[in-house]
mmCIF file of C-alpha atoms in Angstrom:
data_model
loop_
_atom_site.group_PDB
_atom_site.id
_atom_site.type_symbol
_atom_site.label_atom_id
_atom_site.label_comp_id
_atom_site.label_asym_id
_atom_site.label_seq_id
_atom_site.Cartn_x
_atom_site.Cartn_y
_atom_site.Cartn_z
ATOM 1 C CA GLY O 1 -131.454 -53.298 60.935
ATOM 2 C CA CYS O 2 -131.545 -51.430 57.697
ATOM 3 C CA PRO O 3 -131.006 -53.152 54.340
ATOM 4 C CA GLY O 4 -128.147 -51.981 52.182
ATOM 5 C CA SER O 5 -125.478 -49.433 52.917
ATOM 6 C CA THR O 6 -126.127 -45.876 54.111
ATOM 7 C CA LYS O 7 -122.686 -44.689 52.978
ATOM 8 C CA PRO O 8 -123.792 -43.425 49.530
ATOM 9 C CA ALA O 9 -126.782 -41.582 51.048
ATOM 10 C CA SER O 10 -124.563 -39.949 53.679
ATOM 11 C CA ASN O 11 -122.647 -38.204 50.896
ATOM 12 C CA THR O 12 -125.715 -36.383 49.561
ATOM 13 C CA THR O 13 -125.330 -33.163 51.595
ATOM 14 C CA PRO O 14 -121.563 -32.651 51.138
ATOM 15 C CA ALA O 15 -121.871 -33.669 47.491
ATOM 16 C CA SER O 16 -124.639 -31.059 47.096
ATOM 17 C CA ASN O 17 -122.525 -28.290 48.619
ATOM 18 C CA ALA O 18 -119.772 -28.871 46.072
ATOM 19 C CA PRO O 19 -121.919 -28.462 42.903
ATOM 20 C CA SER O 20 -123.557 -25.431 44.529
ATOM 21 C CA GLY O 21 -120.179 -23.747 44.912
ATOM 22 C CA CYS O 22 -119.081 -24.665 41.417
ATOM 23 C CA ALA O 23 -122.402 -23.485 39.985
ATOM 24 C CA SER O 24 -121.816 -20.125 41.677
ATOM 25 C CA ILE O 25 -118.372 -19.670 40.264
ATOM 26 C CA GLN O 26 -119.447 -21.068 36.894
ATOM 27 C CA SER O 27 -121.318 -17.802 36.424
ATOM 28 C CA ILE O 28 -118.031 -15.854 36.452
ATOM 29 C CA THR O 29 -115.637 -18.237 34.713
ATOM 30 C CA GLU O 30 -115.352 -20.521 31.709
ATOM 31 C CA TRP O 31 -114.476 -24.074 32.796
ATOM 32 C CA PRO O 32 -113.030 -25.388 29.510
ATOM 33 C CA GLN O 33 -109.284 -24.745 29.208
ATOM 34 C CA THR O 34 -109.028 -23.762 32.878
ATOM 35 C CA THR O 35 -107.095 -24.700 35.995
ATOM 36 C CA CYS O 36 -109.097 -24.947 39.177
ATOM 37 C CA THR O 37 -107.206 -25.183 42.485
ATOM 38 C CA VAL O 38 -109.092 -26.608 45.467
ATOM 39 C CA LEU O 39 -107.959 -25.913 49.025
ATOM 40 C CA GLY O 40 -109.238 -28.752 51.170
ATOM 41 C CA GLY O 41 -112.449 -30.111 49.599
ATOM 42 C CA ARG O 42 -112.393 -33.429 47.771
ATOM 43 C CA LEU O 43 -115.999 -33.149 46.619
ATOM 44 C CA SER O 44 -115.318 -29.687 45.201
ATOM 45 C CA ALA O 45 -112.509 -31.249 43.176
ATOM 46 C CA GLN O 46 -115.018 -33.798 41.885
ATOM 47 C CA ALA O 47 -117.552 -31.061 41.069
ATOM 48 C CA ALA O 48 -114.911 -29.000 39.248
ATOM 49 C CA ALA O 49 -113.906 -32.048 37.205
ATOM 50 C CA ALA O 50 -117.542 -32.824 36.404
ATOM 51 C CA SER O 51 -118.011 -29.187 35.326
ATOM 52 C CA GLY O 52 -115.240 -29.567 32.767
ATOM 53 C CA ALA O 53 -112.129 -27.991 34.285
ATOM 54 C CA ASP O 54 -109.042 -29.234 32.451
ATOM 55 C CA ASN O 55 -106.720 -29.151 35.462
ATOM 56 C CA VAL O 56 -108.048 -29.790 38.957
ATOM 57 C CA VAL O 57 -105.319 -29.253 41.562
ATOM 58 C CA MET O 58 -106.106 -30.518 45.048
ATOM 59 C CA MET O 59 -104.061 -29.044 47.916
ATOM 60 C CA GLY O 60 -103.702 -30.359 51.451
ATOM 61 C CA LEU O 61 -101.326 -31.148 54.312
ATOM 62 C CA GLY O 62 -98.914 -34.038 54.601
ATOM 63 C CA ARG O 63 -101.027 -35.584 57.364
ATOM 64 C CA ASP O 64 -103.879 -35.819 54.851
ATOM 65 C CA LYS O 65 -102.046 -37.766 52.149
ATOM 66 C CA GLU O 66 -104.696 -40.490 52.203
ATOM 67 C CA ARG O 67 -107.319 -37.874 51.417
ATOM 68 C CA LEU O 68 -105.144 -36.387 48.680
ATOM 69 C CA GLU O 69 -104.670 -39.812 47.094
ATOM 70 C CA LEU O 70 -108.447 -40.279 47.084
ATOM 71 C CA SER O 71 -108.790 -36.960 45.251
ATOM 72 C CA HIS O 72 -107.286 -38.518 42.111
ATOM 73 C CA LYS O 73 -110.169 -41.000 42.033
ATOM 74 C CA LEU O 74 -112.622 -38.109 42.424
ATOM 75 C CA GLY O 75 -111.338 -36.136 39.438
ATOM 76 C CA ALA O 76 -108.210 -34.291 40.599
ATOM 77 C CA THR O 77 -105.449 -34.225 37.986
ATOM 78 C CA HIS O 78 -102.739 -33.047 40.420
ATOM 79 C CA THR O 79 -102.185 -32.943 44.173
ATOM 80 C CA VAL O 80 -99.922 -30.605 46.154
ATOM 81 C CA VAL O 81 -98.762 -31.178 49.747
ATOM 82 C CA VAL O 82 -98.519 -27.579 50.907
ATOM 83 C CA ASP O 83 -96.313 -28.185 53.961
ATOM 84 C CA GLU O 84 -93.804 -30.122 51.856
ATOM 85 C CA GLU O 85 -93.892 -28.236 48.544
ATOM 86 C CA ASP O 86 -93.974 -24.634 47.374
ATOM 87 C CA ALA O 87 -97.626 -24.369 46.376
ATOM 88 C CA ARG O 88 -97.181 -21.306 44.178
ATOM 89 C CA GLU O 89 -94.268 -22.818 42.270
ATOM 90 C CA ARG O 90 -96.205 -26.057 41.724
ATOM 91 C CA ILE O 91 -99.143 -24.132 40.256
ATOM 92 C CA ARG O 92 -96.718 -22.189 38.072
ATOM 93 C CA GLU O 93 -95.222 -25.489 36.885
ATOM 94 C CA ILE O 94 -98.598 -27.176 36.262
ATOM 95 C CA THR O 95 -99.926 -24.190 34.288
ATOM 96 C CA ASN O 96 -96.690 -23.357 32.448
ATOM 97 C CA GLY O 97 -96.550 -20.035 34.246
ATOM 98 C CA ARG O 98 -100.150 -19.051 33.620
ATOM 99 C CA MET O 99 -101.317 -19.657 37.245
ATOM 100 C CA ALA O 100 -104.785 -20.783 38.323
ATOM 101 C CA ASP O 101 -107.968 -19.432 36.779
ATOM 102 C CA THR O 102 -110.000 -20.326 39.856
ATOM 103 C CA VAL O 103 -109.288 -21.113 43.514
ATOM 104 C CA ILE O 104 -111.951 -22.743 45.710
ATOM 105 C CA ASP O 105 -111.327 -22.478 49.459
ATOM 106 C CA VAL O 106 -113.115 -25.291 51.311
ATOM 107 C CA SER O 107 -110.543 -25.473 54.092
ATOM 108 C CA GLY O 108 -111.184 -25.070 57.782
ATOM 109 C CA ALA O 109 -107.706 -23.576 58.090
ATOM 110 C CA GLY O 110 -107.163 -20.092 59.473
ATOM 111 C CA PRO O 111 -107.563 -16.763 57.698
ATOM 112 C CA GLU O 112 -104.046 -16.886 56.247
ATOM 113 C CA ILE O 113 -105.286 -19.352 53.631
ATOM 114 C CA VAL O 114 -107.291 -16.586 51.939
ATOM 115 C CA ASN O 115 -104.192 -14.529 51.132
ATOM 116 C CA GLY O 116 -102.348 -17.712 50.159
ATOM 117 C CA GLY O 117 -105.128 -18.597 47.738
ATOM 118 C CA ILE O 118 -104.950 -15.195 46.087
ATOM 119 C CA THR O 119 -101.247 -15.696 45.288
ATOM 120 C CA LEU O 120 -102.140 -18.808 43.238
ATOM 121 C CA LEU O 121 -104.381 -16.889 40.847
ATOM 122 C CA LYS O 122 -103.626 -15.374 37.484
ATOM 123 C CA LYS O 123 -104.560 -11.771 36.779
ATOM 124 C CA ARG O 124 -108.358 -11.426 36.825
ATOM 125 C CA GLY O 125 -108.608 -14.851 38.451
ATOM 126 C CA LYS O 126 -111.557 -15.869 40.620
ATOM 127 C CA MET O 127 -111.686 -17.137 44.198
ATOM 128 C CA LEU O 128 -114.661 -18.886 45.771
ATOM 129 C CA CYS O 129 -114.706 -18.944 49.597
ATOM 130 C CA THR O 130 -117.013 -21.509 51.193
ATOM 131 C CA ALA O 131 -115.486 -21.996 54.656
ATOM 132 C CA ARG O 132 -115.873 -19.765 57.702
ATOM 133 C CA LYS O 133 -112.630 -18.524 59.293
ATOM 134 C CA LYS O 134 -114.108 -17.771 62.743
ATOM 135 C CA GLY O 135 -112.503 -14.363 62.914
ATOM 136 C CA ALA O 136 -111.461 -11.280 60.976
ATOM 137 C CA VAL O 137 -109.210 -12.023 58.001
ATOM 138 C CA PRO O 138 -106.042 -9.907 57.485
ATOM 139 C CA PHE O 139 -106.549 -9.205 53.807
ATOM 140 C CA ASP O 140 -103.866 -8.483 51.181
ATOM 141 C CA PHE O 141 -105.915 -5.788 49.473
ATOM 142 C CA ASP O 142 -103.012 -4.501 47.380
ATOM 143 C CA ARG O 143 -102.562 -7.841 45.599
ATOM 144 C CA PHE O 144 -106.339 -8.291 45.321
ATOM 145 C CA ASN O 145 -106.581 -4.892 43.664
ATOM 146 C CA GLN O 146 -103.451 -5.140 41.493
ATOM 147 C CA TYR O 147 -104.479 -8.534 40.091
ATOM 148 C CA GLN O 148 -108.139 -7.507 39.706
ATOM 149 C CA ILE O 149 -109.278 -10.620 41.551
ATOM 150 C CA ARG O 150 -112.956 -11.498 41.691
ATOM 151 C CA MET O 151 -114.032 -13.065 44.991
ATOM 152 C CA LEU O 152 -117.304 -14.783 45.847
ATOM 153 C CA GLY O 153 -118.575 -16.126 49.162
ATOM 154 C CA THR O 154 -121.082 -18.968 49.304
ATOM 155 C CA ARG O 155 -122.655 -21.237 51.917
ATOM 156 C CA GLY O 156 -124.902 -24.289 51.811
ATOM 157 C CA HIS O 157 -126.679 -25.670 48.779
ATOM 158 C CA SER O 158 -129.776 -25.194 46.650
ATOM 159 C CA TYR O 159 -132.444 -27.672 45.584
ATOM 160 C CA GLU O 160 -130.861 -27.641 42.124
ATOM 161 C CA SER O 161 -127.450 -28.599 43.510
ATOM 162 C CA VAL O 162 -129.024 -31.514 45.419
ATOM 163 C CA GLU O 163 -130.493 -32.755 42.132
ATOM 164 C CA LEU O 164 -127.084 -32.357 40.470
ATOM 165 C CA ALA O 165 -125.410 -34.288 43.306
ATOM 166 C CA LEU O 166 -127.968 -37.112 43.156
ATOM 167 C CA GLY O 167 -127.507 -37.321 39.388
ATOM 168 C CA LEU O 168 -123.730 -37.481 39.762
ATOM 169 C CA MET O 169 -124.030 -40.153 42.450
ATOM 170 C CA LYS O 170 -126.409 -42.156 40.258
ATOM 171 C CA SER O 171 -124.022 -41.948 37.300
ATOM 172 C CA ARG O 172 -121.270 -43.641 39.360
ATOM 173 C CA LYS O 173 -118.739 -41.571 37.428
ATOM 174 C CA PHE O 174 -116.790 -41.113 40.675
ATOM 175 C CA PRO O 175 -116.455 -43.674 43.525
ATOM 176 C CA LEU O 176 -118.145 -41.513 46.167
ATOM 177 C CA ASP O 177 -118.575 -44.492 48.497
ATOM 178 C CA LEU O 178 -114.819 -44.298 49.202
ATOM 179 C CA ILE O 179 -115.270 -40.965 50.979
ATOM 180 C CA SER O 180 -117.014 -42.471 53.990
ATOM 181 C CA THR O 181 -114.291 -44.589 55.574
ATOM 182 C CA HIS O 182 -115.974 -45.458 58.907
ATOM 183 C CA ILE O 183 -119.468 -46.306 60.190
ATOM 184 C CA PHE O 184 -120.512 -45.580 63.800
ATOM 185 C CA GLY O 185 -123.583 -45.915 65.972
ATOM 186 C CA LEU O 186 -125.119 -43.031 67.937
ATOM 187 C CA ARG O 187 -123.180 -43.835 71.091
ATOM 188 C CA ASP O 188 -119.901 -43.241 69.222
ATOM 189 C CA VAL O 189 -120.770 -39.867 67.639
ATOM 190 C CA ASP O 190 -118.230 -37.998 69.798
ATOM 191 C CA HIS O 191 -115.484 -40.437 68.789
ATOM 192 C CA ALA O 192 -116.470 -40.073 65.126
ATOM 193 C CA LEU O 193 -116.342 -36.265 65.267
ATOM 194 C CA ARG O 194 -112.952 -36.271 66.955
ATOM 195 C CA MET O 195 -111.599 -38.733 64.393
ATOM 196 C CA VAL O 196 -112.814 -36.728 61.383
ATOM 197 C CA GLY O 197 -111.516 -33.548 63.048
ATOM 198 C CA GLY O 198 -108.001 -35.003 63.282
ATOM 199 C CA GLU O 199 -107.904 -35.140 67.084
ATOM 200 C CA LEU O 200 -107.133 -38.875 67.176
ATOM 201 C CA LYS O 201 -104.292 -40.961 65.779
ATOM 202 C CA GLU O 202 -106.831 -43.018 63.841
ATOM 203 C CA ARG O 203 -107.802 -41.013 60.768
ATOM 204 C CA SER O 204 -111.041 -40.800 58.822
ATOM 205 C CA ILE O 205 -112.075 -38.929 55.696
ATOM 206 C CA HIS O 206 -115.790 -38.861 56.483
ATOM 207 C CA ALA O 207 -117.838 -40.947 58.903
ATOM 208 C CA THR O 208 -121.356 -42.322 58.540
ATOM 209 C CA ILE O 209 -123.670 -42.532 61.571
ATOM 210 C CA GLU O 210 -126.192 -45.411 61.602
ATOM 211 C CA PRO O 211 -128.613 -44.868 64.550
ATOM 212 C CA TRP O 212 -129.569 -48.537 64.698
ATOM 213 C CA LYS O 213 -125.975 -49.719 64.907
#
């Protein structure tokens, strides 16, 4: 056996990716007095909150309401269920018509989410894309150009972002242990992947694999 819980340690890599993305976009935006909209990534919502964004709006599907509820504990100030609400109108309402300063796309959804994200931005807003779309993206260039959007792609994490993630985990400012909802042994890896991927009725936010289990 292994003493203690591996759940906090299992969050190190995803928690590192989030500060890395926010550090990238921090170079082209001012966090104070801003609204950051996150498409799909709870840890990016936490990183945006830790970076000082005033409004952190987490968006997701109705089937992921449990994950959206968790987002509030990780720093999100608002949540939007995109298949039940008009996402653009909700952002307009939250920002008093100003629209989002920044959109972070962490979603595994199809290419249409890129154009959808652009419509949430104010003029000269910024969009950070961290998730592959596995295909060419039909791009609304006219809106991108008219609104003078700045777009940045990023993958993975740096040594610095790992240090930032470890520091955030050590601070216990956010209950990161709640992200890992299930623990499996090696023989159940396939089941764990299918559960996290939404292929099973039983749902999971993230799963931890303990080889000795």
